[in-house]
Amino acid sequence: MSSVPLQDFDADQLAQFHEDIKRAFEDLKSKNLKLDLTRGKPSSEQLDFADDLLALPGKGEYLAADGTDVRNYGGLNGIEDIRSIWAELMGIPVEQVLAGDASSLNIMFDVISWSYIFGNCDSTQPWSKEETVKWICPVPGYDRHFSITERFGFEMITVPMKEDGPDMDAVAELVKDPQVKGMWVVPVFSNPTGYTVSAEVAQRLAEMETAAPDFRVVWDNAYAVHTLTEDFPEVIDIVSLGEQAGNPNRFWAFTSTSKITLAGAGVSFFITSADNRAWYTNYAGIRGIGPNKVNQLAHARYFGDAEGVRAVMRKHAASLAPKFEKVLEILDNRLAEYGVAKWTVPTGGYFISLDVVDGTASRVAELAKEAGIALTGAGSSFPLHNDPNNRNLRLAPSLPPVEELEIAMDGVATCVLLAAAEHYAS
Amino acid sequence: MSSVPLQDFDADQLAQFHEDIKRAFEDLKSKNLKLDLTRGKPSSEQLDFADDLLALPGKGEYLAADGTDVRNYGGLNGIEDIRSIWAELMGIPVEQVLAGDASSLNIMFDVISWSYIFGNCDSTQPWSKEETVKWICPVPGYDRHFSITERFGFEMITVPMKEDGPDMDAVAELVKDPQVKGMWVVPVFSNPTGYTVSAEVAQRLAEMETAAPDFRVVWDNAYAVHTLTEDFPEVIDIVSLGEQAGNPNRFWAFTSTSKITLAGAGVSFFITSADNRAWYTNYAGIRGIGPNKVNQLAHARYFGDAEGVRAVMRKHAASLAPKFEKVLEILDNRLAEYGVAKWTVPTGGYFISLDVVDGTASRVAELAKEAGIALTGAGSSFPLHNDPNNRNLRLAPSLPPVEELEIAMDGVATCVLLAAAEHYAS
């Protein structure tokens, strides 16, 4: 791009540009839009892929492969019918995999909560007895993760999320502090950057020495198979990596079918070591009698096997890829020449991370709101919603149809440009 | 009954009786039984009543009455389709009712856990900051309740569960202690006695002054509509009672469809005041995004309305009543004349509470186990499994077919008599 970046415009050029873009923004407002780019929700088209599931397991169908009547009480680990499909899909031993209710976020909250109240299986005391609990948060990251550690009052320490994963030099330094008890990471097609943890970074996470014996990595593999291309990412058997490195209980790994079948009614998976599983079920068995096995059987029948899961994911890719392309095309066409933004180009997942001119992200969100376009609040990908540079926005292209998405993103581009013009003019 | 009680037998009579019953026990053992009376699980026949549910909501069926797509994320309160059926069934305002995942026990654990970590909406500090938390436990009661308060380290104080509910004089005295933060109660067809809280006892619970402002009654109405007769019990609108008495947040009430549709895959309900609901969803919204609404819609379609629920419950009554009659008949025929046991005669619920000769309950369970009949462990209806008189056993007639139940109960009667004979002979 040989064009002049906005920040190098002279005063007259900038005034003219500001005038033009203000008019474009007024036009935008006059359209009275009501569009939503806030959350990574699947679209109706995607949810329709699982239509058969709404009638499964089907009348008279209630026996798991091992003869368990899934309708009755019991079975804290979930049924092997669905656990074995996930083990095959992720190339891990079936024993590692527990199948739960719909939400893996629920289990993440619970394991942190129970570590806080009771201590985990490597704790010398409950985390609530520590003077401070510190938690490593790669940024930008997933807002709901940060909300959990915020609620428990943990001190959240950010490290950069790089293209190959969390900045490991920073992490390795931080875990020398025994009060650092854990970290969040979305290892594949990370929310919101789309970055994927490399084998090297995974190995360093598994091997690194931590001062806290009960340190845990919440390895939230929410987008493990959520490709936007023909290729599926290699799944790292992170629990076995930890075991081989002499840190068998380091990883609490999670995934779910939320963005494979039904966002609010899928099956969650908790993948971890034998000791962590025994610790977990010891509390889960007090909290209740077991997960919804009928839904697990329905899912097992729906998929059939691991290839059945991949077949569904190809449909999602076909639905989502044009939306991501459209967003990237608009960002390119409208913003690139002015040097007012940078964005990630993910090959999977649900988000695009957009960095605008420093100091203007909240203004962009405000302008978009004025124009009837809901964006995730500026700063939401940072602990306490505190983006120190006020520059990051998370774009979620999945929910709207592509025609609406085009209108919304064109509007967002206008807002980015207007906020930048205001910034440089002031 | 004009017979002589076993304890009044002279030495020769007792020796002869002991000899005879020992032989009967050896006969029993030689049958190599493998029967299970441990848990209140519905039978296959009962689970079959919900066969249609296994294919619901059905293909293309995913819109709640208010237009919500139940497949997607969101909706912490659950969908009104099922909440309104429960409101109608229980004669309470729909606003009071939150619908959740399959297990109400999960929610009970969570509200106690969150009160412990963060405090509830009337707490001046989290319960974990109290020197001691004390909890009132009507006995005999539900073992899984006591396991929760045991896990949190609460001091469990027992009060007698009488035919009209917990001994209110004892309760009113205990709640003068500000460290007494709550109590368990199963108000209708209580586990294991089958007793039901009277309107007067409910009123006293609602009105009583408690020293702790954040005192809570866990009103676990698990058997609200679980009649064994033609009549349904009157449902007490306990939350409104509390409100009218000036203690609006006193009750956390629960119920579920576990023993109406599918034991492990039903819908749970949390019924409580506006402040308690706001407090709960404030944490539930950090723990996750919302319950499984697809399962809630499936249930709403399955029932249609409150009368649909009652129609299902009549089928359960028709299946369960003969089993209860059989157990009571055997207890009458085999034990009454000897004066070695007392038992409850429930008109609903899942259990019969059997008191044997003081000091012999654990021996009865041990003998039954030797004979291949699994009984819930002696003492399990008491906190810490500590039945101070070692006399209570919980009988769960629901799971086995009636022919097996007959064999099992006849065996249990033999064990009760043998243990009594051993006791008086020693």
mmCIF file of N, CA and C in Angstrom, chain A residues 40-42 44 47-48 51-52 54-62 69 71-73 101-103 105-106 109-110 113-114 116-118 142 144 147-148 151-152 258-259 262-265 282-283 285-295 399, chain B residues 40-42 44 47-48 51-52 54-62 69 71-73 101-103 105-106 109-110 113-114 116-118 142 144 147-148 151-152 258-259 262-265 282-283 285-289 291-295 399:
data_model
loop_
_atom_site.group_PDB
_atom_site.id
_atom_site.type_symbol
_atom_site.label_atom_id
_atom_site.label_comp_id
_atom_site.label_asym_id
_atom_site.label_seq_id
_atom_site.Cartn_x
_atom_site.Cartn_y
_atom_site.Cartn_z
ATOM 1 N N GLY A 40 -19.721 -14.775 20.269
ATOM 2 C CA GLY A 40 -19.423 -15.854 19.344
ATOM 3 C C GLY A 40 -20.522 -16.890 19.321
ATOM 4 N N LYS A 41 -21.695 -16.463 18.896
ATOM 5 C CA LYS A 41 -22.819 -17.397 18.825
ATOM 6 C C LYS A 41 -22.906 -18.007 17.438
ATOM 7 N N PRO A 42 -23.190 -19.298 17.348
ATOM 8 C CA PRO A 42 -23.444 -19.894 16.040
ATOM 9 C C PRO A 42 -24.717 -19.306 15.427
ATOM 10 N N SER A 44 -28.237 -19.477 12.982
ATOM 11 C CA SER A 44 -29.319 -20.451 12.790
ATOM 12 C C SER A 44 -28.930 -21.505 11.774
ATOM 13 N N LEU A 47 -26.834 -23.999 13.538
ATOM 14 C CA LEU A 47 -27.598 -24.802 14.495
ATOM 15 C C LEU A 47 -28.461 -25.836 13.758
ATOM 16 N N ASP A 48 -28.894 -25.487 12.565
ATOM 17 C CA ASP A 48 -29.699 -26.428 11.776
ATOM 18 C C ASP A 48 -28.925 -27.702 11.414
ATOM 19 N N ASP A 51 -30.010 -30.612 13.437
ATOM 20 C CA ASP A 51 -31.467 -30.789 13.558
ATOM 21 C C ASP A 51 -31.847 -32.213 13.988
ATOM 22 N N ASP A 52 -31.143 -33.209 13.457
ATOM 23 C CA ASP A 52 -31.452 -34.607 13.832
ATOM 24 C C ASP A 52 -31.323 -34.837 15.335
ATOM 25 N N LEU A 54 -32.232 -33.126 17.702
ATOM 26 C CA LEU A 54 -33.408 -32.733 18.491
ATOM 27 C C LEU A 54 -34.394 -33.877 18.661
ATOM 28 N N ALA A 55 -34.221 -34.951 17.907
ATOM 29 C CA ALA A 55 -35.103 -36.113 18.053
ATOM 30 C C ALA A 55 -34.341 -37.341 18.556
ATOM 31 N N LEU A 56 -33.117 -37.121 19.021
ATOM 32 C CA LEU A 56 -32.295 -38.232 19.519
ATOM 33 C C LEU A 56 -32.212 -38.202 21.039
ATOM 34 N N PRO A 57 -31.954 -39.329 21.716
ATOM 35 C CA PRO A 57 -31.608 -40.637 21.145
ATOM 36 C C PRO A 57 -32.779 -41.356 20.468
ATOM 37 N N GLY A 58 -34.011 -40.950 20.670
ATOM 38 C CA GLY A 58 -35.158 -41.600 20.032
ATOM 39 C C GLY A 58 -35.864 -42.562 20.967
ATOM 40 N N LYS A 59 -37.153 -42.739 20.704
ATOM 41 C CA LYS A 59 -37.967 -43.635 21.549
ATOM 42 C C LYS A 59 -37.330 -45.017 21.672
ATOM 43 N N GLY A 60 -37.351 -45.535 22.876
ATOM 44 C CA GLY A 60 -36.823 -46.885 23.105
ATOM 45 C C GLY A 60 -35.307 -46.962 23.089
ATOM 46 N N GLU A 61 -34.640 -45.836 22.896
ATOM 47 C CA GLU A 61 -33.171 -45.824 22.812
ATOM 48 C C GLU A 61 -32.594 -45.239 24.096
ATOM 49 N N TYR A 62 -32.163 -46.087 24.979
ATOM 50 C CA TYR A 62 -31.653 -45.581 26.248
ATOM 51 C C TYR A 62 -30.519 -46.424 26.813
ATOM 52 N N ASP A 69 -28.395 -48.001 31.601
ATOM 53 C CA ASP A 69 -29.630 -47.288 31.259
ATOM 54 C C ASP A 69 -29.368 -45.808 31.498
ATOM 55 N N ARG A 71 -31.116 -43.325 31.303
ATOM 56 C CA ARG A 71 -32.203 -42.524 31.864
ATOM 57 C C ARG A 71 -32.096 -42.400 33.374
ATOM 58 N N ASN A 72 -31.448 -43.358 34.006
ATOM 59 C CA ASN A 72 -31.444 -43.386 35.465
ATOM 60 C C ASN A 72 -30.267 -42.599 36.042
ATOM 61 N N TYR A 73 -30.203 -42.546 37.360
ATOM 62 C CA TYR A 73 -29.137 -41.850 38.078
ATOM 63 C C TYR A 73 -27.789 -42.530 37.864
ATOM 64 N N ASP A 101 -22.177 -32.195 31.582
ATOM 65 C CA ASP A 101 -23.363 -31.534 31.071
ATOM 66 C C ASP A 101 -22.958 -30.610 29.910
ATOM 67 N N ALA A 102 -23.787 -29.603 29.631
ATOM 68 C CA ALA A 102 -23.576 -28.840 28.404
ATOM 69 C C ALA A 102 -22.361 -27.911 28.448
ATOM 70 N N SER A 103 -21.949 -27.459 29.622
ATOM 71 C CA SER A 103 -21.017 -26.338 29.655
ATOM 72 C C SER A 103 -19.666 -26.673 30.282
ATOM 73 N N LEU A 105 -17.427 -24.417 30.701
ATOM 74 C CA LEU A 105 -17.163 -23.264 31.562
ATOM 75 C C LEU A 105 -17.621 -23.556 33.001
ATOM 76 N N ASN A 106 -18.755 -24.248 33.140
ATOM 77 C CA ASN A 106 -19.235 -24.667 34.468
ATOM 78 C C ASN A 106 -18.161 -25.459 35.210
ATOM 79 N N PHE A 109 -15.206 -23.260 36.320
ATOM 80 C CA PHE A 109 -15.570 -22.526 37.530
ATOM 81 C C PHE A 109 -15.476 -23.452 38.739
ATOM 82 N N ASP A 110 -16.016 -24.657 38.600
ATOM 83 C CA ASP A 110 -16.056 -25.570 39.750
ATOM 84 C C ASP A 110 -14.658 -25.979 40.208
ATOM 85 N N SER A 113 -13.235 -23.116 41.961
ATOM 86 C CA SER A 113 -13.964 -22.928 43.216
ATOM 87 C C SER A 113 -13.530 -23.955 44.264
ATOM 88 N N TRP A 114 -13.420 -25.203 43.861
ATOM 89 C CA TRP A 114 -13.074 -26.254 44.821
ATOM 90 C C TRP A 114 -11.604 -26.173 45.237
ATOM 91 N N TYR A 116 -10.191 -23.343 45.558
ATOM 92 C CA TYR A 116 -10.245 -22.190 46.458
ATOM 93 C C TYR A 116 -10.729 -22.607 47.848
ATOM 94 N N ILE A 117 -11.798 -23.411 47.882
ATOM 95 C CA ILE A 117 -12.382 -23.792 49.179
ATOM 96 C C ILE A 117 -11.576 -24.902 49.857
ATOM 97 N N PHE A 118 -11.219 -25.922 49.064
ATOM 98 C CA PHE A 118 -10.679 -27.158 49.647
ATOM 99 C C PHE A 118 -9.214 -27.409 49.286
ATOM 100 N N TYR A 142 -10.128 -14.491 26.632
ATOM 101 C CA TYR A 142 -11.572 -14.743 26.680
ATOM 102 C C TYR A 142 -12.172 -14.058 27.907
ATOM 103 N N ARG A 144 -14.944 -14.333 29.543
ATOM 104 C CA ARG A 144 -15.582 -15.132 30.600
ATOM 105 C C ARG A 144 -14.561 -15.836 31.490
ATOM 106 N N SER A 147 -13.575 -13.167 33.963
ATOM 107 C CA SER A 147 -14.653 -12.900 34.929
ATOM 108 C C SER A 147 -14.614 -13.892 36.086
ATOM 109 N N ILE A 148 -14.248 -15.138 35.801
ATOM 110 C CA ILE A 148 -14.176 -16.139 36.883
ATOM 111 C C ILE A 148 -13.070 -15.766 37.860
ATOM 112 N N ARG A 151 -13.922 -12.810 39.913
ATOM 113 C CA ARG A 151 -14.910 -13.065 40.976
ATOM 114 C C ARG A 151 -14.264 -13.663 42.228
ATOM 115 N N PHE A 152 -13.232 -14.499 42.005
ATOM 116 C CA PHE A 152 -12.551 -15.100 43.160
ATOM 117 C C PHE A 152 -11.491 -14.179 43.758
ATOM 118 N N SER A 258 -20.289 -27.363 22.182
ATOM 119 C CA SER A 258 -21.146 -26.175 22.121
ATOM 120 C C SER A 258 -21.192 -25.559 20.728
ATOM 121 N N LYS A 259 -20.035 -25.471 20.075
ATOM 122 C CA LYS A 259 -20.005 -24.886 18.732
ATOM 123 C C LYS A 259 -19.839 -25.972 17.678
ATOM 124 N N LEU A 262 -25.113 -27.935 19.526
ATOM 125 C CA LEU A 262 -26.041 -26.910 20.009
ATOM 126 C C LEU A 262 -25.341 -26.096 21.084
ATOM 127 N N ALA A 263 -25.277 -24.785 20.893
ATOM 128 C CA ALA A 263 -24.460 -23.938 21.762
ATOM 129 C C ALA A 263 -24.853 -24.072 23.231
ATOM 130 N N GLY A 264 -26.146 -24.159 23.503
ATOM 131 C CA GLY A 264 -26.585 -24.204 24.903
ATOM 132 C C GLY A 264 -26.945 -25.589 25.391
ATOM 133 N N ALA A 265 -26.754 -26.613 24.567
ATOM 134 C CA ALA A 265 -27.258 -27.942 24.943
ATOM 135 C C ALA A 265 -26.362 -29.057 24.432
ATOM 136 N N ASN A 282 -14.497 -36.715 43.367
ATOM 137 C CA ASN A 282 -14.730 -36.715 44.813
ATOM 138 C C ASN A 282 -15.612 -35.539 45.240
ATOM 139 N N TYR A 283 -15.487 -34.411 44.562
ATOM 140 C CA TYR A 283 -16.364 -33.273 44.856
ATOM 141 C C TYR A 283 -17.629 -33.293 43.995
ATOM 142 N N GLY A 285 -19.188 -35.753 43.044
ATOM 143 C CA GLY A 285 -20.079 -36.759 43.618
ATOM 144 C C GLY A 285 -20.796 -36.290 44.876
ATOM 145 N N ILE A 286 -20.337 -35.210 45.457
ATOM 146 C CA ILE A 286 -21.069 -34.567 46.556
ATOM 147 C C ILE A 286 -22.035 -33.544 45.969
ATOM 148 N N ARG A 287 -21.592 -32.872 44.918
ATOM 149 C CA ARG A 287 -22.441 -31.859 44.284
ATOM 150 C C ARG A 287 -23.643 -32.476 43.574
ATOM 151 N N GLY A 288 -23.511 -33.727 43.166
ATOM 152 C CA GLY A 288 -24.623 -34.344 42.446
ATOM 153 C C GLY A 288 -24.372 -35.801 42.152
ATOM 154 N N ILE A 289 -25.209 -36.353 41.295
ATOM 155 C CA ILE A 289 -25.202 -37.798 41.087
ATOM 156 C C ILE A 289 -24.592 -38.160 39.746
ATOM 157 N N GLY A 290 -24.499 -37.193 38.860
ATOM 158 C CA GLY A 290 -23.890 -37.452 37.555
ATOM 159 C C GLY A 290 -24.492 -36.555 36.490
ATOM 160 N N PRO A 291 -23.818 -36.472 35.341
ATOM 161 C CA PRO A 291 -24.297 -35.596 34.265
ATOM 162 C C PRO A 291 -25.472 -36.214 33.495
ATOM 163 N N ASN A 292 -26.026 -35.427 32.595
ATOM 164 C CA ASN A 292 -27.141 -35.858 31.748
ATOM 165 C C ASN A 292 -26.629 -36.855 30.704
ATOM 166 N N LYS A 293 -26.856 -38.131 30.960
ATOM 167 C CA LYS A 293 -26.344 -39.179 30.070
ATOM 168 C C LYS A 293 -27.225 -39.370 28.830
ATOM 169 N N VAL A 294 -28.495 -38.961 28.930
ATOM 170 C CA VAL A 294 -29.374 -39.059 27.760
ATOM 171 C C VAL A 294 -28.838 -38.161 26.647
ATOM 172 N N ASN A 295 -28.458 -36.950 27.013
ATOM 173 C CA ASN A 295 -27.895 -36.026 26.028
ATOM 174 C C ASN A 295 -26.566 -36.552 25.474
ATOM 175 N N LEU A 399 -22.722 -14.908 13.926
ATOM 176 C CA LEU A 399 -24.177 -14.902 14.095
ATOM 177 C C LEU A 399 -24.968 -14.311 12.928
ATOM 178 N N GLY B 40 -33.164 -44.676 45.969
ATOM 179 C CA GLY B 40 -34.494 -44.355 45.467
ATOM 180 C C GLY B 40 -34.482 -44.131 43.971
ATOM 181 N N LYS B 41 -34.145 -45.181 43.247
ATOM 182 C CA LYS B 41 -34.109 -45.062 41.786
ATOM 183 C C LYS B 41 -35.434 -45.506 41.199
ATOM 184 N N PRO B 42 -35.934 -44.800 40.193
ATOM 185 C CA PRO B 42 -37.127 -45.285 39.492
ATOM 186 C C PRO B 42 -36.812 -46.597 38.769
ATOM 187 N N SER B 44 -37.347 -49.449 35.609
ATOM 188 C CA SER B 44 -37.443 -49.362 34.145
ATOM 189 C C SER B 44 -38.875 -49.088 33.717
ATOM 190 N N LEU B 47 -39.425 -45.446 34.084
ATOM 191 C CA LEU B 47 -38.676 -44.659 33.102
ATOM 192 C C LEU B 47 -39.328 -44.754 31.725
ATOM 193 N N ASP B 48 -39.959 -45.892 31.468
ATOM 194 C CA ASP B 48 -40.641 -46.062 30.172
ATOM 195 C C ASP B 48 -41.798 -45.075 29.990
ATOM 196 N N ASP B 51 -40.954 -42.369 27.611
ATOM 197 C CA ASP B 51 -40.311 -42.801 26.360
ATOM 198 C C ASP B 51 -40.419 -41.740 25.259
ATOM 199 N N ASP B 52 -41.565 -41.085 25.172
ATOM 200 C CA ASP B 52 -41.740 -40.047 24.136
ATOM 201 C C ASP B 52 -40.700 -38.934 24.263
ATOM 202 N N LEU B 54 -37.680 -39.075 24.826
ATOM 203 C CA LEU B 54 -36.387 -39.389 24.201
ATOM 204 C C LEU B 54 -36.315 -38.924 22.743
ATOM 205 N N ALA B 55 -37.447 -38.582 22.169
ATOM 206 C CA ALA B 55 -37.458 -38.075 20.782
ATOM 207 C C ALA B 55 -37.917 -36.617 20.721
ATOM 208 N N LEU B 56 -37.968 -35.958 21.862
ATOM 209 C CA LEU B 56 -38.403 -34.557 21.926
ATOM 210 C C LEU B 56 -37.200 -33.639 22.177
ATOM 211 N N PRO B 57 -37.271 -32.362 21.792
ATOM 212 C CA PRO B 57 -38.421 -31.654 21.220
ATOM 213 C C PRO B 57 -38.773 -32.070 19.799
ATOM 214 N N GLY B 58 -37.887 -32.732 19.075
ATOM 215 C CA GLY B 58 -38.182 -33.170 17.706
ATOM 216 C C GLY B 58 -37.547 -32.255 16.670
ATOM 217 N N LYS B 59 -37.310 -32.841 15.496
ATOM 218 C CA LYS B 59 -36.667 -32.069 14.415
ATOM 219 C C LYS B 59 -37.433 -30.785 14.117
ATOM 220 N N GLY B 60 -36.688 -29.732 13.928
ATOM 221 C CA GLY B 60 -37.309 -28.448 13.577
ATOM 222 C C GLY B 60 -38.005 -27.758 14.727
ATOM 223 N N GLU B 61 -37.954 -28.367 15.901
ATOM 224 C CA GLU B 61 -38.643 -27.796 17.071
ATOM 225 C C GLU B 61 -37.624 -27.184 18.011
ATOM 226 N N TYR B 62 -37.475 -25.895 17.943
ATOM 227 C CA TYR B 62 -36.462 -25.264 18.804
ATOM 228 C C TYR B 62 -36.855 -23.869 19.254
ATOM 229 N N ASP B 69 -34.617 -19.036 20.523
ATOM 230 C CA ASP B 69 -34.060 -20.247 19.937
ATOM 231 C C ASP B 69 -33.348 -21.001 21.058
ATOM 232 N N ARG B 71 -31.704 -23.564 21.122
ATOM 233 C CA ARG B 71 -30.443 -24.237 20.798
ATOM 234 C C ARG B 71 -29.238 -23.361 21.116
ATOM 235 N N ASN B 72 -29.420 -22.067 21.120
ATOM 236 C CA ASN B 72 -28.274 -21.169 21.258
ATOM 237 C C ASN B 72 -27.970 -20.855 22.734
ATOM 238 N N TYR B 73 -26.918 -20.098 22.948
ATOM 239 C CA TYR B 73 -26.514 -19.693 24.293
ATOM 240 C C TYR B 73 -27.545 -18.777 24.947
ATOM 241 N N ASP B 101 -30.547 -27.157 34.889
ATOM 242 C CA ASP B 101 -30.167 -28.426 34.287
ATOM 243 C C ASP B 101 -30.861 -29.567 35.034
ATOM 244 N N ALA B 102 -30.316 -30.763 34.940
ATOM 245 C CA ALA B 102 -31.058 -31.925 35.439
ATOM 246 C C ALA B 102 -31.134 -32.016 36.968
ATOM 247 N N SER B 103 -30.179 -31.451 37.677
ATOM 248 C CA SER B 103 -30.063 -31.785 39.097
ATOM 249 C C SER B 103 -30.291 -30.600 40.029
ATOM 250 N N LEU B 105 -29.945 -30.934 43.196
ATOM 251 C CA LEU B 105 -28.879 -31.087 44.190
ATOM 252 C C LEU B 105 -27.673 -30.230 43.805
ATOM 253 N N ASN B 106 -27.361 -30.173 42.521
ATOM 254 C CA ASN B 106 -26.287 -29.299 42.032
ATOM 255 C C ASN B 106 -26.494 -27.858 42.491
ATOM 256 N N PHE B 109 -25.933 -27.426 46.262
ATOM 257 C CA PHE B 109 -24.490 -27.363 46.533
ATOM 258 C C PHE B 109 -23.961 -25.974 46.185
ATOM 259 N N ASP B 110 -24.363 -25.472 45.034
ATOM 260 C CA ASP B 110 -23.833 -24.182 44.578
ATOM 261 C C ASP B 110 -24.238 -23.031 45.499
ATOM 262 N N SER B 113 -22.213 -23.319 48.530
ATOM 263 C CA SER B 113 -20.825 -23.022 48.195
ATOM 264 C C SER B 113 -20.607 -21.514 48.030
ATOM 265 N N TRP B 114 -21.509 -20.857 47.336
ATOM 266 C CA TRP B 114 -21.350 -19.419 47.084
ATOM 267 C C TRP B 114 -21.618 -18.606 48.355
ATOM 268 N N TYR B 116 -20.739 -19.720 51.189
ATOM 269 C CA TYR B 116 -19.509 -19.993 51.923
ATOM 270 C C TYR B 116 -18.366 -19.092 51.438
ATOM 271 N N ILE B 117 -18.247 -18.986 50.131
ATOM 272 C CA ILE B 117 -17.127 -18.204 49.577
ATOM 273 C C ILE B 117 -17.403 -16.701 49.627
ATOM 274 N N PHE B 118 -18.626 -16.331 49.217
ATOM 275 C CA PHE B 118 -18.910 -14.904 48.979
ATOM 276 C C PHE B 118 -19.930 -14.325 49.959
ATOM 277 N N TYR B 142 -32.073 -36.976 54.482
ATOM 278 C CA TYR B 142 -31.522 -37.397 53.192
ATOM 279 C C TYR B 142 -29.999 -37.385 53.255
ATOM 280 N N ARG B 144 -27.629 -37.426 51.053
ATOM 281 C CA ARG B 144 -26.848 -36.541 50.179
ATOM 282 C C ARG B 144 -26.875 -35.086 50.669
ATOM 283 N N SER B 147 -24.183 -35.008 53.298
ATOM 284 C CA SER B 147 -22.836 -35.069 52.698
ATOM 285 C C SER B 147 -22.361 -33.687 52.266
ATOM 286 N N ILE B 148 -23.279 -32.856 51.797
ATOM 287 C CA ILE B 148 -22.878 -31.503 51.374
ATOM 288 C C ILE B 148 -22.420 -30.694 52.587
ATOM 289 N N ARG B 151 -19.142 -31.840 53.879
ATOM 290 C CA ARG B 151 -17.985 -31.460 53.067
ATOM 291 C C ARG B 151 -17.525 -30.035 53.360
ATOM 292 N N PHE B 152 -18.491 -29.160 53.662
ATOM 293 C CA PHE B 152 -18.128 -27.775 53.965
ATOM 294 C C PHE B 152 -17.699 -27.591 55.421
ATOM 295 N N SER B 258 -36.769 -35.211 38.246
ATOM 296 C CA SER B 258 -35.946 -36.426 38.258
ATOM 297 C C SER B 258 -36.788 -37.686 38.429
ATOM 298 N N LYS B 259 -37.756 -37.632 39.336
ATOM 299 C CA LYS B 259 -38.589 -38.813 39.566
ATOM 300 C C LYS B 259 -39.967 -38.624 38.930
ATOM 301 N N LEU B 262 -37.071 -38.463 33.767
ATOM 302 C CA LEU B 262 -35.852 -39.263 33.695
ATOM 303 C C LEU B 262 -34.948 -38.876 34.862
ATOM 304 N N ALA B 263 -34.569 -39.873 35.659
ATOM 305 C CA ALA B 263 -33.858 -39.584 36.909
ATOM 306 C C ALA B 263 -32.583 -38.784 36.675
ATOM 307 N N GLY B 264 -31.839 -39.113 35.622
ATOM 308 C CA GLY B 264 -30.563 -38.450 35.394
ATOM 309 C C GLY B 264 -30.611 -37.369 34.340
ATOM 310 N N ALA B 265 -31.781 -37.070 33.801
ATOM 311 C CA ALA B 265 -31.833 -36.169 32.647
ATOM 312 C C ALA B 265 -33.110 -35.330 32.637
ATOM 313 N N ASN B 282 -26.368 -13.782 39.586
ATOM 314 C CA ASN B 282 -25.124 -13.013 39.551
ATOM 315 C C ASN B 282 -23.900 -13.936 39.585
ATOM 316 N N TYR B 283 -24.002 -15.053 40.295
ATOM 317 C CA TYR B 283 -22.906 -16.031 40.311
ATOM 318 C C TYR B 283 -23.059 -17.063 39.192
ATOM 319 N N GLY B 285 -24.206 -16.625 36.391
ATOM 320 C CA GLY B 285 -23.804 -15.978 35.140
ATOM 321 C C GLY B 285 -22.300 -15.860 34.980
ATOM 322 N N ILE B 286 -21.564 -16.050 36.053
ATOM 323 C CA ILE B 286 -20.106 -16.145 35.966
ATOM 324 C C ILE B 286 -19.714 -17.604 35.731
ATOM 325 N N ARG B 287 -20.456 -18.503 36.382
ATOM 326 C CA ARG B 287 -20.169 -19.945 36.241
ATOM 327 C C ARG B 287 -20.478 -20.454 34.837
ATOM 328 N N GLY B 288 -21.404 -19.786 34.152
ATOM 329 C CA GLY B 288 -21.765 -20.271 32.822
ATOM 330 C C GLY B 288 -22.728 -19.343 32.126
ATOM 331 N N ILE B 289 -23.284 -19.831 31.040
ATOM 332 C CA ILE B 289 -24.063 -18.965 30.169
ATOM 333 C C ILE B 289 -25.553 -19.260 30.294
ATOM 334 N N PRO B 291 -28.673 -22.710 31.445
ATOM 335 C CA PRO B 291 -28.951 -24.152 31.471
ATOM 336 C C PRO B 291 -29.332 -24.692 30.088
ATOM 337 N N ASN B 292 -29.471 -26.004 30.014
ATOM 338 C CA ASN B 292 -29.853 -26.691 28.780
ATOM 339 C C ASN B 292 -31.329 -26.422 28.479
ATOM 340 N N LYS B 293 -31.575 -25.486 27.559
ATOM 341 C CA LYS B 293 -32.952 -25.085 27.248
ATOM 342 C C LYS B 293 -33.635 -26.065 26.292
ATOM 343 N N VAL B 294 -32.845 -26.832 25.550
ATOM 344 C CA VAL B 294 -33.441 -27.837 24.658
ATOM 345 C C VAL B 294 -34.169 -28.878 25.507
ATOM 346 N N ASN B 295 -33.517 -29.324 26.563
ATOM 347 C CA ASN B 295 -34.148 -30.300 27.453
ATOM 348 C C ASN B 295 -35.375 -29.695 28.129
ATOM 349 N N LEU B 399 -37.001 -49.617 42.815
ATOM 350 C CA LEU B 399 -36.241 -50.144 41.674
ATOM 351 C C LEU B 399 -36.582 -51.582 41.266
#
